[in-house]
mmCIF file of C-alpha atoms in Angstrom:
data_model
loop_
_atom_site.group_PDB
_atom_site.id
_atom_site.type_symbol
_atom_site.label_atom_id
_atom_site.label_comp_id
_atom_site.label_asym_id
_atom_site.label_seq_id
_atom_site.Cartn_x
_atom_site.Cartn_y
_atom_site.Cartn_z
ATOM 1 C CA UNK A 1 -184.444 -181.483 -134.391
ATOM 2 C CA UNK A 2 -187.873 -182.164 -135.351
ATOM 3 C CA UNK A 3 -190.852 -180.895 -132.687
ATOM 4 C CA UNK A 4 -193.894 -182.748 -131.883
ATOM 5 C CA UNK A 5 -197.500 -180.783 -132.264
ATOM 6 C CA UNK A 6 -197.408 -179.785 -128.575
ATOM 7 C CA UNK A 7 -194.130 -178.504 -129.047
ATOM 8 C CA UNK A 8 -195.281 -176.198 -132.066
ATOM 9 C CA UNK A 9 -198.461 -175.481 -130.600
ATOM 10 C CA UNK A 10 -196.436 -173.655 -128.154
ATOM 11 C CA UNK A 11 -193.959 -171.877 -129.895
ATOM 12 C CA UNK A 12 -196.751 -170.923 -132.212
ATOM 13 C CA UNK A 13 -198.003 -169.096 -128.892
ATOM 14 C CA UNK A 14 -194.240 -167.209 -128.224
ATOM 15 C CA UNK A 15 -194.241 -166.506 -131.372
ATOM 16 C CA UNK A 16 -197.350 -164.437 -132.136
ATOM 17 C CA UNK A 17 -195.806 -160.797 -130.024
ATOM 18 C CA UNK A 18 -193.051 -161.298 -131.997
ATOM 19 C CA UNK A 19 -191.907 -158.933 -135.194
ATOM 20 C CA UNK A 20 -190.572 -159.925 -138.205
ATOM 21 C CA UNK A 21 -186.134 -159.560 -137.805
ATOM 22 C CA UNK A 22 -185.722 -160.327 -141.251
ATOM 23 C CA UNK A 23 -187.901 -158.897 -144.755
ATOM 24 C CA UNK A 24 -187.032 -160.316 -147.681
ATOM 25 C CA UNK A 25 -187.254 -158.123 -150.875
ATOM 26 C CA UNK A 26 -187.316 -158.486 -154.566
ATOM 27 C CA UNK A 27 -184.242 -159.907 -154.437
ATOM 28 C CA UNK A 28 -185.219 -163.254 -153.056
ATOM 29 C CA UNK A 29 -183.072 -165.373 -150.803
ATOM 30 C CA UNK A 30 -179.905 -164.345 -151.257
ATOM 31 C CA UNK A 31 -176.702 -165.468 -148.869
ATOM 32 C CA UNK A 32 -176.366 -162.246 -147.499
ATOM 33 C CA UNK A 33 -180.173 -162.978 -146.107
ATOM 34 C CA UNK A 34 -179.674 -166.705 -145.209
ATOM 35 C CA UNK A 35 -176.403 -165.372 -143.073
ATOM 36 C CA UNK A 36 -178.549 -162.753 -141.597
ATOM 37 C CA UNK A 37 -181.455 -165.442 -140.617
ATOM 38 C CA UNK A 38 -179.105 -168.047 -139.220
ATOM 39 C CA UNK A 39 -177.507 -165.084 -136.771
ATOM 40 C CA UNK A 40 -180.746 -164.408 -135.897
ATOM 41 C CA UNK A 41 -182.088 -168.132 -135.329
ATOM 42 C CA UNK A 42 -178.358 -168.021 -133.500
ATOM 43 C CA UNK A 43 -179.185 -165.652 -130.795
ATOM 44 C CA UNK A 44 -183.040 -165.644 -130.403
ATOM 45 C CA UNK A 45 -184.313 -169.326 -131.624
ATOM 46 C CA UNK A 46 -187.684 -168.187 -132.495
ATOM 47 C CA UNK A 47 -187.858 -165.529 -135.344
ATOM 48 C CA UNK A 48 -190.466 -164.240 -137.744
ATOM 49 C CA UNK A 49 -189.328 -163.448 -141.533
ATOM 50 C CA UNK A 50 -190.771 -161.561 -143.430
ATOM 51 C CA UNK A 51 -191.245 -162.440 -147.630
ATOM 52 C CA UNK A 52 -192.707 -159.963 -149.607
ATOM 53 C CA UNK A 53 -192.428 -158.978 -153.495
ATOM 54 C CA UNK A 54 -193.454 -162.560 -154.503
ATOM 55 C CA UNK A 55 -195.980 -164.822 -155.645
ATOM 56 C CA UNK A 56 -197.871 -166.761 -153.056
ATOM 57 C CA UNK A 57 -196.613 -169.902 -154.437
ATOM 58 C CA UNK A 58 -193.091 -168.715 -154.494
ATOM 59 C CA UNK A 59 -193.174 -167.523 -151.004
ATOM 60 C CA UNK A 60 -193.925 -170.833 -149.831
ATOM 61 C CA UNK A 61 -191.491 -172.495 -151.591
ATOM 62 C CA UNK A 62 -188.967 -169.649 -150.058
ATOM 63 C CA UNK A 63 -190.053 -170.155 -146.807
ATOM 64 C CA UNK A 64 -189.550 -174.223 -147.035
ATOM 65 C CA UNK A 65 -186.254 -173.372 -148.412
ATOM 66 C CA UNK A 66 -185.376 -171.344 -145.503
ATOM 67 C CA UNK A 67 -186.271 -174.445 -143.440
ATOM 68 C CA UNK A 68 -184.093 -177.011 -144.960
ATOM 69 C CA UNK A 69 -181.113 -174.110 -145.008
ATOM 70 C CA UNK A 70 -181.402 -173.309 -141.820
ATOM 71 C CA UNK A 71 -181.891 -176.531 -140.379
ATOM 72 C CA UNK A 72 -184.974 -174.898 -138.615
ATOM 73 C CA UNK A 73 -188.339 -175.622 -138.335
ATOM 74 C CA UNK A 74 -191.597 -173.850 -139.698
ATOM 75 C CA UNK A 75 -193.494 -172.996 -136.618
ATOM 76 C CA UNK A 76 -196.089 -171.093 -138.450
ATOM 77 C CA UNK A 77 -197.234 -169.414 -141.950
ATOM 78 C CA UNK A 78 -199.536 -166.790 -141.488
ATOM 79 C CA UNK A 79 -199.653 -164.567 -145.174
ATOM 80 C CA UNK A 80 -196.743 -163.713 -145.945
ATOM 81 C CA UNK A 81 -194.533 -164.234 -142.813
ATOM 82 C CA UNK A 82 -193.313 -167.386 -141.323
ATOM 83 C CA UNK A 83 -192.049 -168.265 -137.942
ATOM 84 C CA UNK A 84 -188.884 -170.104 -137.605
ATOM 85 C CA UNK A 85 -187.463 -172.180 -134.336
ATOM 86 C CA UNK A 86 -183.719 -174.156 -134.169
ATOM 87 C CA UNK A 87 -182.836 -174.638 -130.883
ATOM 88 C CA UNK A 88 -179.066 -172.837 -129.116
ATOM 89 C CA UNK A 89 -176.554 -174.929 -127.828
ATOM 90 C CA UNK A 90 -178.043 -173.248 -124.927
ATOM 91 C CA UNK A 91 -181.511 -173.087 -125.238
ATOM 92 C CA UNK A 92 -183.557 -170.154 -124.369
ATOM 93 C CA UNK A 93 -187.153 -171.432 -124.544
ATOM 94 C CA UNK A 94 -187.761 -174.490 -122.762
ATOM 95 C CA UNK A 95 -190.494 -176.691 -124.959
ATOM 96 C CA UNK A 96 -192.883 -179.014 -123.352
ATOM 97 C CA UNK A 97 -192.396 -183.180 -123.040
ATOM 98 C CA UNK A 98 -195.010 -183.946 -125.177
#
């Protein structure tokens, strides 16, 4: 589901309080990582994950790769930690019209 600039401008305002519920290591993106971030994204629909241990490049690249696994959308990228939003079946957080 893409989300419209109002949309992210909002969840870019949940999201701020919020701690990272996933770091990723030296080990990159593993499965064991991606099945840990899409329980997460199951149950909360707005997380922050953490990459560290990379290159600036490749930590964009990871987190645009968690995106388009996830099916999620990048809410935010602020150093190394990006914010992440898919909506639940049964959705928590209630975005705005436009």
């Amino acid at each position: 589901m893409a989300i419209n600039d109002k949309q992210k401008l909002y969840l870019k305002g949940l999201s701020h309080p919020l701690k990272p519920v996933v770091m990723i290591g030296n080990k990159g993106l593993t499965e064991t990582v991606l099945a840990e971030i899409e329980n997460a994204l199951t149950h909360h629909e707005l997380i922050k994950v953490r990459v560290s241990g990379q290159e600036k490049a490749e930590q964009a690249e990871m987190i645009q790769a968690i995106a388009l696994k996830t099916s999620s959308n990048v809410v935010m990228v602020i150093g190394h930690v990006g914010a992440f939003y898919r909506a639940a079946k049964e959705a928590k957080i209630l975005l705005p019209k436009k």
